[in-house]
Short mmCIF file of N, CA, C and O in Angstrom, two decimals:
data_model
loop_
_atom_site.label_atom_id
_atom_site.label_comp_id
_atom_site.label_asym_id
_atom_site.label_seq_id
_atom_site.Cartn_x
_atom_site.Cartn_y
_atom_site.Cartn_z
N GLN A 316 13.59 36.79 11.95
CA GLN A 316 13.04 35.47 12.26
C GLN A 316 11.78 35.23 11.46
O GLN A 316 11.07 36.15 11.09
N VAL A 317 11.53 33.97 11.22
CA VAL A 317 10.34 33.57 10.49
C VAL A 317 9.45 32.80 11.46
O VAL A 317 9.93 32.16 12.39
N GLN A 318 8.17 32.88 11.24
CA GLN A 318 7.22 32.08 12.04
C GLN A 318 6.84 30.84 11.25
O GLN A 318 6.49 30.94 10.06
N LEU A 319 6.91 29.71 11.91
CA LEU A 319 6.57 28.43 11.30
C LEU A 319 5.45 27.78 12.09
O LEU A 319 5.55 27.68 13.31
N VAL A 320 4.41 27.35 11.39
CA VAL A 320 3.26 26.75 12.06
C VAL A 320 2.94 25.41 11.41
O VAL A 320 2.57 25.36 10.23
N GLU A 321 3.11 24.34 12.20
CA GLU A 321 2.82 23.00 11.70
C GLU A 321 1.35 22.65 11.92
O GLU A 321 0.70 23.16 12.84
N SER A 322 0.86 21.77 11.09
CA SER A 322 -0.50 21.26 11.23
C SER A 322 -0.58 19.89 10.57
O SER A 322 0.32 19.49 9.83
N GLY A 323 -1.67 19.19 10.87
CA GLY A 323 -1.94 17.92 10.19
C GLY A 323 -1.59 16.68 10.97
O GLY A 323 -1.81 15.57 10.48
N GLY A 324 -1.05 16.84 12.16
CA GLY A 324 -0.76 15.66 12.96
C GLY A 324 -2.03 14.97 13.43
O GLY A 324 -3.13 15.48 13.25
N GLY A 325 -1.86 13.80 14.03
CA GLY A 325 -3.02 13.08 14.54
C GLY A 325 -2.69 11.65 14.87
O GLY A 325 -1.52 11.27 14.98
N LEU A 326 -3.75 10.87 15.04
CA LEU A 326 -3.63 9.46 15.39
C LEU A 326 -3.95 8.61 14.15
O LEU A 326 -4.97 8.84 13.48
N VAL A 327 -3.09 7.66 13.85
CA VAL A 327 -3.28 6.81 12.69
C VAL A 327 -2.83 5.40 13.04
O VAL A 327 -1.94 5.21 13.88
N GLN A 328 -3.44 4.42 12.41
CA GLN A 328 -3.04 3.04 12.65
C GLN A 328 -1.77 2.71 11.87
O GLN A 328 -1.48 3.32 10.82
N ALA A 329 -1.04 1.74 12.36
CA ALA A 329 0.16 1.28 11.66
C ALA A 329 -0.20 0.87 10.24
O ALA A 329 -1.24 0.23 10.00
N GLY A 330 0.66 1.28 9.31
CA GLY A 330 0.41 1.02 7.90
C GLY A 330 -0.33 2.13 7.20
O GLY A 330 -0.41 2.15 5.97
N GLY A 331 -0.85 3.07 7.97
CA GLY A 331 -1.61 4.17 7.41
C GLY A 331 -0.73 5.32 6.95
O GLY A 331 0.51 5.24 6.99
N SER A 332 -1.39 6.39 6.52
CA SER A 332 -0.68 7.55 5.99
C SER A 332 -1.17 8.83 6.66
O SER A 332 -2.29 8.89 7.17
N LEU A 333 -0.31 9.82 6.63
CA LEU A 333 -0.63 11.12 7.19
C LEU A 333 0.23 12.15 6.49
O LEU A 333 1.38 11.85 6.10
N ARG A 334 -0.30 13.35 6.30
CA ARG A 334 0.50 14.44 5.76
C ARG A 334 0.50 15.59 6.75
O ARG A 334 -0.57 16.06 7.15
N VAL A 335 1.68 16.04 7.10
CA VAL A 335 1.81 17.22 7.94
C VAL A 335 2.31 18.38 7.10
O VAL A 335 3.03 18.18 6.12
N SER A 336 1.89 19.57 7.48
CA SER A 336 2.23 20.77 6.74
C SER A 336 2.90 21.78 7.66
O SER A 336 2.71 21.74 8.89
N CYS A 337 3.64 22.69 7.06
CA CYS A 337 4.29 23.75 7.81
C CYS A 337 4.18 25.03 6.99
O CYS A 337 4.75 25.12 5.89
N ALA A 338 3.46 25.99 7.53
CA ALA A 338 3.28 27.28 6.86
C ALA A 338 4.26 28.29 7.45
O ALA A 338 4.39 28.40 8.67
N ALA A 339 4.93 29.01 6.55
CA ALA A 339 5.95 29.96 6.98
C ALA A 339 5.53 31.39 6.65
O ALA A 339 4.86 31.64 5.64
N SER A 340 5.93 32.30 7.50
CA SER A 340 5.70 33.71 7.23
C SER A 340 6.88 34.27 6.43
O SER A 340 7.92 33.61 6.29
N GLY A 341 6.73 35.47 5.90
CA GLY A 341 7.85 36.12 5.24
C GLY A 341 7.87 35.94 3.74
O GLY A 341 7.15 35.11 3.18
N ARG A 342 8.74 36.73 3.10
CA ARG A 342 8.77 36.75 1.63
C ARG A 342 10.00 36.08 1.05
O ARG A 342 10.19 36.11 -0.16
N THR A 343 10.83 35.48 1.90
CA THR A 343 12.07 34.86 1.40
C THR A 343 12.06 33.36 1.55
O THR A 343 13.10 32.72 1.53
N PHE A 344 10.88 32.79 1.69
CA PHE A 344 10.74 31.35 1.95
C PHE A 344 11.49 30.52 0.92
O PHE A 344 12.17 29.55 1.26
N SER A 345 11.38 30.86 -0.33
CA SER A 345 11.95 30.04 -1.41
C SER A 345 13.48 30.03 -1.42
O SER A 345 14.08 29.25 -2.15
N THR A 346 14.11 30.88 -0.64
CA THR A 346 15.57 30.92 -0.63
C THR A 346 16.18 30.01 0.43
O THR A 346 17.41 29.88 0.49
N TYR A 347 15.35 29.39 1.23
CA TYR A 347 15.86 28.59 2.35
C TYR A 347 15.58 27.10 2.18
O TYR A 347 14.49 26.70 1.77
N THR A 348 16.57 26.31 2.56
CA THR A 348 16.32 24.88 2.76
C THR A 348 15.46 24.71 4.01
O THR A 348 15.67 25.39 5.02
N MET A 349 14.49 23.83 3.92
CA MET A 349 13.61 23.55 5.05
C MET A 349 13.77 22.10 5.48
O MET A 349 14.02 21.22 4.65
N GLY A 350 13.60 21.87 6.75
CA GLY A 350 13.76 20.52 7.26
C GLY A 350 12.62 20.10 8.16
O GLY A 350 11.90 20.94 8.71
N TRP A 351 12.46 18.79 8.29
CA TRP A 351 11.56 18.19 9.27
C TRP A 351 12.39 17.37 10.25
O TRP A 351 13.27 16.61 9.83
N PHE A 352 12.08 17.53 11.51
CA PHE A 352 12.70 16.76 12.57
C PHE A 352 11.57 16.15 13.41
O PHE A 352 10.42 16.56 13.31
N ARG A 353 11.93 15.20 14.24
CA ARG A 353 10.94 14.63 15.16
C ARG A 353 11.60 14.30 16.49
O ARG A 353 12.81 14.10 16.56
N GLN A 354 10.76 14.29 17.52
CA GLN A 354 11.27 14.00 18.85
C GLN A 354 10.24 13.16 19.61
O GLN A 354 9.10 13.60 19.81
N ALA A 355 10.67 11.98 19.99
CA ALA A 355 9.83 11.09 20.79
C ALA A 355 10.19 11.29 22.26
O ALA A 355 11.30 11.73 22.58
N PRO A 356 9.28 10.97 23.17
CA PRO A 356 9.55 11.16 24.60
C PRO A 356 10.82 10.45 25.03
O PRO A 356 11.02 9.27 24.70
N GLY A 357 11.69 11.18 25.72
CA GLY A 357 12.93 10.60 26.21
C GLY A 357 14.04 10.53 25.19
O GLY A 357 15.16 10.09 25.52
N ASN A 358 13.75 10.95 23.96
CA ASN A 358 14.76 10.89 22.90
C ASN A 358 15.19 12.29 22.47
O ASN A 358 14.46 13.27 22.70
N GLU A 359 16.33 12.37 21.84
CA GLU A 359 16.77 13.63 21.27
C GLU A 359 16.01 13.90 19.96
O GLU A 359 15.49 12.99 19.33
N ARG A 360 15.97 15.17 19.60
CA ARG A 360 15.35 15.54 18.34
C ARG A 360 16.21 14.99 17.21
O ARG A 360 17.44 15.16 17.20
N GLU A 361 15.55 14.34 16.24
CA GLU A 361 16.30 13.71 15.16
C GLU A 361 15.83 14.17 13.79
O GLU A 361 14.66 14.49 13.58
N PHE A 362 16.77 14.18 12.87
CA PHE A 362 16.50 14.59 11.50
C PHE A 362 15.59 13.58 10.81
O PHE A 362 15.75 12.37 10.96
N VAL A 363 14.65 14.11 10.01
CA VAL A 363 13.76 13.26 9.22
C VAL A 363 13.98 13.50 7.73
O VAL A 363 14.23 12.56 6.98
N ALA A 364 13.88 14.76 7.30
CA ALA A 364 13.98 15.06 5.88
C ALA A 364 14.28 16.54 5.70
O ALA A 364 14.01 17.35 6.59
N ALA A 365 14.83 16.88 4.54
CA ALA A 365 15.08 18.28 4.20
C ALA A 365 14.90 18.47 2.70
O ALA A 365 15.01 17.52 1.93
N ILE A 366 14.62 19.71 2.33
CA ILE A 366 14.41 20.04 0.92
C ILE A 366 15.02 21.40 0.64
O ILE A 366 14.84 22.34 1.43
N THR A 367 15.73 21.51 -0.47
CA THR A 367 16.34 22.79 -0.82
C THR A 367 15.28 23.80 -1.24
O THR A 367 14.13 23.45 -1.50
N GLY A 368 15.69 25.07 -1.33
CA GLY A 368 14.76 26.14 -1.63
C GLY A 368 14.00 25.95 -2.94
O GLY A 368 12.81 26.26 -3.04
N SER A 369 14.69 25.44 -3.93
CA SER A 369 14.06 25.20 -5.24
C SER A 369 13.16 23.99 -5.24
O SER A 369 12.33 23.81 -6.14
N GLY A 370 13.35 23.12 -4.24
CA GLY A 370 12.60 21.88 -4.19
C GLY A 370 13.20 20.77 -5.03
O GLY A 370 12.66 19.66 -5.08
N LEU A 371 14.34 21.03 -5.66
CA LEU A 371 14.91 20.06 -6.59
C LEU A 371 15.70 18.96 -5.89
O LEU A 371 15.91 17.88 -6.45
N THR A 372 16.17 19.24 -4.68
CA THR A 372 16.99 18.27 -3.97
C THR A 372 16.39 17.97 -2.60
O THR A 372 15.99 18.90 -1.89
N THR A 373 16.32 16.70 -2.28
CA THR A 373 15.77 16.28 -1.00
C THR A 373 16.74 15.34 -0.30
O THR A 373 17.58 14.70 -0.94
N PHE A 374 16.60 15.26 1.00
CA PHE A 374 17.45 14.41 1.83
C PHE A 374 16.53 13.70 2.83
O PHE A 374 15.58 14.30 3.33
N TYR A 375 16.87 12.46 3.15
CA TYR A 375 16.06 11.69 4.08
C TYR A 375 16.92 10.91 5.06
O TYR A 375 18.01 10.44 4.72
N ALA A 376 16.39 10.74 6.25
CA ALA A 376 16.99 9.80 7.18
C ALA A 376 16.75 8.39 6.67
O ALA A 376 15.72 8.12 6.03
N ASP A 377 17.68 7.51 6.93
CA ASP A 377 17.54 6.13 6.46
C ASP A 377 16.26 5.48 6.98
O ASP A 377 15.65 4.66 6.30
N SER A 378 15.85 5.86 8.17
CA SER A 378 14.69 5.23 8.80
C SER A 378 13.38 5.55 8.09
O SER A 378 12.38 4.84 8.29
N VAL A 379 13.35 6.60 7.29
CA VAL A 379 12.10 6.98 6.62
C VAL A 379 12.20 6.92 5.10
O VAL A 379 11.18 7.10 4.41
N LYS A 380 13.38 6.67 4.59
CA LYS A 380 13.58 6.65 3.14
C LYS A 380 12.67 5.60 2.50
O LYS A 380 12.58 4.47 2.96
N GLY A 381 11.98 6.02 1.45
CA GLY A 381 11.07 5.12 0.77
C GLY A 381 9.65 5.15 1.32
O GLY A 381 8.72 4.63 0.69
N ARG A 382 9.48 5.74 2.49
CA ARG A 382 8.14 5.82 3.11
C ARG A 382 7.65 7.26 3.21
O ARG A 382 6.45 7.52 3.11
N PHE A 383 8.55 8.19 3.46
CA PHE A 383 8.20 9.61 3.62
C PHE A 383 8.64 10.39 2.39
O PHE A 383 9.67 10.09 1.78
N THR A 384 7.89 11.45 2.08
CA THR A 384 8.24 12.34 0.99
C THR A 384 8.09 13.79 1.44
O THR A 384 7.02 14.18 1.90
N ILE A 385 9.16 14.55 1.30
CA ILE A 385 9.12 15.97 1.61
C ILE A 385 8.90 16.74 0.31
O ILE A 385 9.45 16.39 -0.73
N SER A 386 8.09 17.79 0.38
CA SER A 386 7.85 18.63 -0.78
C SER A 386 7.55 20.04 -0.30
O SER A 386 7.39 20.27 0.90
N ARG A 387 7.50 20.96 -1.22
CA ARG A 387 7.20 22.35 -0.85
C ARG A 387 6.45 23.04 -1.97
O ARG A 387 6.58 22.68 -3.14
N ASP A 388 5.68 24.05 -1.57
CA ASP A 388 4.99 24.91 -2.51
C ASP A 388 5.39 26.33 -2.15
O ASP A 388 4.88 26.93 -1.20
N ASN A 389 6.32 26.88 -2.91
CA ASN A 389 6.85 28.21 -2.59
C ASN A 389 5.82 29.31 -2.78
O ASN A 389 5.91 30.36 -2.14
N ALA A 390 4.85 29.09 -3.64
CA ALA A 390 3.80 30.08 -3.82
C ALA A 390 2.92 30.19 -2.58
O ALA A 390 2.31 31.23 -2.33
N LYS A 391 2.87 29.11 -1.81
CA LYS A 391 2.06 29.09 -0.59
C LYS A 391 2.91 29.17 0.67
O LYS A 391 2.38 29.06 1.78
N ASN A 392 4.22 29.31 0.51
CA ASN A 392 5.11 29.35 1.68
C ASN A 392 4.90 28.15 2.59
O ASN A 392 4.86 28.28 3.82
N THR A 393 4.78 26.98 2.01
CA THR A 393 4.44 25.79 2.79
C THR A 393 5.34 24.62 2.40
O THR A 393 5.63 24.43 1.22
N VAL A 394 5.74 23.88 3.40
CA VAL A 394 6.48 22.64 3.20
C VAL A 394 5.66 21.49 3.78
O VAL A 394 4.97 21.66 4.80
N TYR A 395 5.72 20.35 3.12
CA TYR A 395 4.90 19.20 3.49
C TYR A 395 5.78 17.99 3.80
O TYR A 395 6.90 17.86 3.30
N LEU A 396 5.20 17.10 4.58
CA LEU A 396 5.83 15.80 4.80
C LEU A 396 4.73 14.75 4.67
O LEU A 396 3.84 14.66 5.53
N GLN A 397 4.78 14.02 3.58
CA GLN A 397 3.83 12.93 3.36
C GLN A 397 4.43 11.67 3.96
O GLN A 397 5.54 11.27 3.59
N MET A 398 3.69 11.06 4.87
CA MET A 398 4.19 9.89 5.59
C MET A 398 3.31 8.69 5.28
O MET A 398 2.11 8.70 5.57
N ASN A 399 3.90 7.69 4.66
CA ASN A 399 3.19 6.47 4.29
C ASN A 399 3.76 5.28 5.05
O ASN A 399 4.87 5.33 5.58
N THR A 400 2.99 4.21 5.08
CA THR A 400 3.41 2.98 5.76
C THR A 400 3.95 3.30 7.15
O THR A 400 5.05 2.88 7.54
N LEU A 401 3.17 4.03 7.89
CA LEU A 401 3.62 4.48 9.21
C LEU A 401 3.75 3.30 10.17
O LEU A 401 3.02 2.31 10.10
N LYS A 402 4.72 3.44 11.07
CA LYS A 402 5.02 2.43 12.07
C LYS A 402 4.89 3.05 13.47
O LYS A 402 5.05 4.27 13.62
N PRO A 403 4.65 2.24 14.48
CA PRO A 403 4.59 2.79 15.85
C PRO A 403 5.86 3.56 16.22
O PRO A 403 5.80 4.54 16.96
N GLY A 404 6.98 3.16 15.68
CA GLY A 404 8.24 3.85 15.94
C GLY A 404 8.32 5.25 15.35
O GLY A 404 9.23 6.01 15.67
N ASP A 405 7.35 5.60 14.49
CA ASP A 405 7.30 6.96 13.94
C ASP A 405 6.58 7.93 14.87
O ASP A 405 6.54 9.13 14.60
N THR A 406 6.03 7.42 15.94
CA THR A 406 5.32 8.26 16.89
C THR A 406 6.27 9.29 17.50
O THR A 406 7.32 8.95 18.04
N ALA A 407 5.91 10.56 17.38
CA ALA A 407 6.76 11.65 17.87
C ALA A 407 6.06 12.97 17.63
O ALA A 407 5.03 13.03 16.95
N VAL A 408 6.63 14.02 18.18
CA VAL A 408 6.25 15.38 17.79
C VAL A 408 7.12 15.74 16.59
O VAL A 408 8.34 15.60 16.65
N TYR A 409 6.48 16.20 15.54
CA TYR A 409 7.18 16.55 14.31
C TYR A 409 7.31 18.07 14.22
O TYR A 409 6.33 18.79 14.37
N TYR A 410 8.54 18.51 13.94
CA TYR A 410 8.85 19.93 13.87
C TYR A 410 9.39 20.28 12.48
O TYR A 410 10.19 19.52 11.92
N CYS A 411 8.98 21.42 11.98
CA CYS A 411 9.65 21.93 10.80
C CYS A 411 10.61 23.04 11.22
O CYS A 411 10.44 23.65 12.28
N ALA A 412 11.61 23.27 10.38
CA ALA A 412 12.64 24.24 10.73
C ALA A 412 13.24 24.84 9.48
O ALA A 412 13.26 24.20 8.42
N ARG A 413 13.77 26.04 9.62
CA ARG A 413 14.43 26.73 8.52
C ARG A 413 15.94 26.66 8.71
O ARG A 413 16.47 27.03 9.75
N LYS A 414 16.62 26.21 7.67
CA LYS A 414 18.07 26.09 7.72
C LYS A 414 18.71 27.42 7.31
O LYS A 414 18.34 27.98 6.28
N ASN A 415 19.64 27.91 8.11
CA ASN A 415 20.23 29.21 7.80
C ASN A 415 21.75 29.19 7.76
O ASN A 415 22.37 30.25 7.70
N THR A 416 22.38 28.02 7.83
CA THR A 416 23.83 27.96 7.76
C THR A 416 24.25 26.99 6.67
O THR A 416 23.44 26.24 6.12
N GLY A 417 25.55 27.01 6.37
CA GLY A 417 26.07 26.11 5.37
C GLY A 417 26.42 24.74 5.91
O GLY A 417 26.90 23.88 5.18
N SER A 418 26.17 24.55 7.20
CA SER A 418 26.47 23.26 7.82
C SER A 418 25.48 22.20 7.35
O SER A 418 24.52 22.48 6.64
N SER A 419 25.75 20.97 7.78
CA SER A 419 24.93 19.85 7.34
C SER A 419 23.46 20.01 7.68
O SER A 419 23.10 20.50 8.74
N TYR A 420 22.62 19.58 6.78
CA TYR A 420 21.17 19.61 7.00
C TYR A 420 20.77 18.67 8.12
O TYR A 420 19.65 18.71 8.61
N TYR A 421 21.68 17.79 8.54
CA TYR A 421 21.37 16.73 9.48
C TYR A 421 21.27 17.22 10.92
O TYR A 421 20.63 16.60 11.75
N TYR A 422 21.94 18.33 11.21
CA TYR A 422 22.07 18.77 12.59
C TYR A 422 21.09 19.88 12.95
O TYR A 422 20.90 20.82 12.18
N THR A 423 20.52 19.82 14.15
CA THR A 423 19.59 20.86 14.59
C THR A 423 20.27 22.22 14.64
O THR A 423 19.61 23.24 14.43
N GLU A 424 21.58 22.25 14.88
CA GLU A 424 22.29 23.52 15.00
C GLU A 424 22.33 24.30 13.68
O GLU A 424 22.66 25.49 13.66
N SER A 425 22.02 23.64 12.59
CA SER A 425 22.03 24.30 11.28
C SER A 425 20.76 25.10 11.01
O SER A 425 20.65 25.76 10.00
N TYR A 426 19.79 25.02 11.92
CA TYR A 426 18.47 25.62 11.71
C TYR A 426 18.24 26.71 12.74
O TYR A 426 18.56 26.55 13.92
N ASP A 427 17.67 27.84 12.29
CA ASP A 427 17.52 28.97 13.22
C ASP A 427 16.10 29.25 13.64
O ASP A 427 15.87 30.02 14.57
N SER A 428 15.12 28.67 12.98
CA SER A 428 13.72 28.92 13.33
C SER A 428 12.99 27.58 13.35
O SER A 428 13.18 26.76 12.44
N TRP A 429 12.13 27.44 14.36
CA TRP A 429 11.41 26.19 14.56
C TRP A 429 9.93 26.46 14.81
O TRP A 429 9.57 27.47 15.42
N GLY A 430 9.12 25.53 14.35
CA GLY A 430 7.71 25.59 14.68
C GLY A 430 7.45 25.01 16.07
O GLY A 430 8.38 24.55 16.74
N GLN A 431 6.18 25.01 16.45
CA GLN A 431 5.82 24.52 17.78
C GLN A 431 5.66 23.01 17.81
O GLN A 431 5.58 22.42 18.89
N GLY A 432 5.59 22.39 16.66
CA GLY A 432 5.48 20.95 16.56
C GLY A 432 4.04 20.47 16.44
O GLY A 432 3.10 21.15 16.87
N THR A 433 3.89 19.30 15.86
CA THR A 433 2.58 18.66 15.74
C THR A 433 2.74 17.18 16.09
O THR A 433 3.68 16.53 15.65
N GLN A 434 1.84 16.67 16.90
CA GLN A 434 1.95 15.30 17.40
C GLN A 434 1.45 14.31 16.36
O GLN A 434 0.35 14.45 15.82
N VAL A 435 2.27 13.29 16.12
CA VAL A 435 1.88 12.17 15.27
C VAL A 435 1.96 10.91 16.12
O VAL A 435 3.02 10.62 16.70
N THR A 436 0.85 10.20 16.21
CA THR A 436 0.81 8.98 17.00
C THR A 436 0.35 7.84 16.11
O THR A 436 -0.69 7.93 15.46
N VAL A 437 1.16 6.78 16.09
CA VAL A 437 0.87 5.62 15.26
C VAL A 437 0.57 4.45 16.19
O VAL A 437 1.43 4.03 16.98
N SER A 438 -0.64 3.93 16.11
CA SER A 438 -1.04 2.82 16.97
C SER A 438 -0.79 1.49 16.27
O SER A 438 -0.88 1.39 15.05
N SER A 439 -0.48 0.48 17.09
CA SER A 439 -0.19 -0.84 16.51
C SER A 439 -1.44 -1.68 16.40
O SER A 439 -2.51 -1.33 16.86
#
């Protein structure tokens, strides 16, 4: 198992920006696709973005495409989520996760390790 620790959440006004980070333990970070998910109160955890181990390929949920950017720094064992033009609907706990199966990046079942989450609140 890998340990994942998110940071960088906070309170921001609508239209603002925020970057959240996820630091991973271990020496095989660059071999795994990493994902970001979010969960708002009363809702199921939903896919936000994913990035392959090399960083060359990214995937986004339609709701964040064009506003969010996922990236990674394998030398630092860290994955980032840059969030721009934030909306109140983006308010949620954001989780990073490590993908360990060949199944779709879209599903939580494809990921075997999760961070504790970081709260992002967007005020109107």
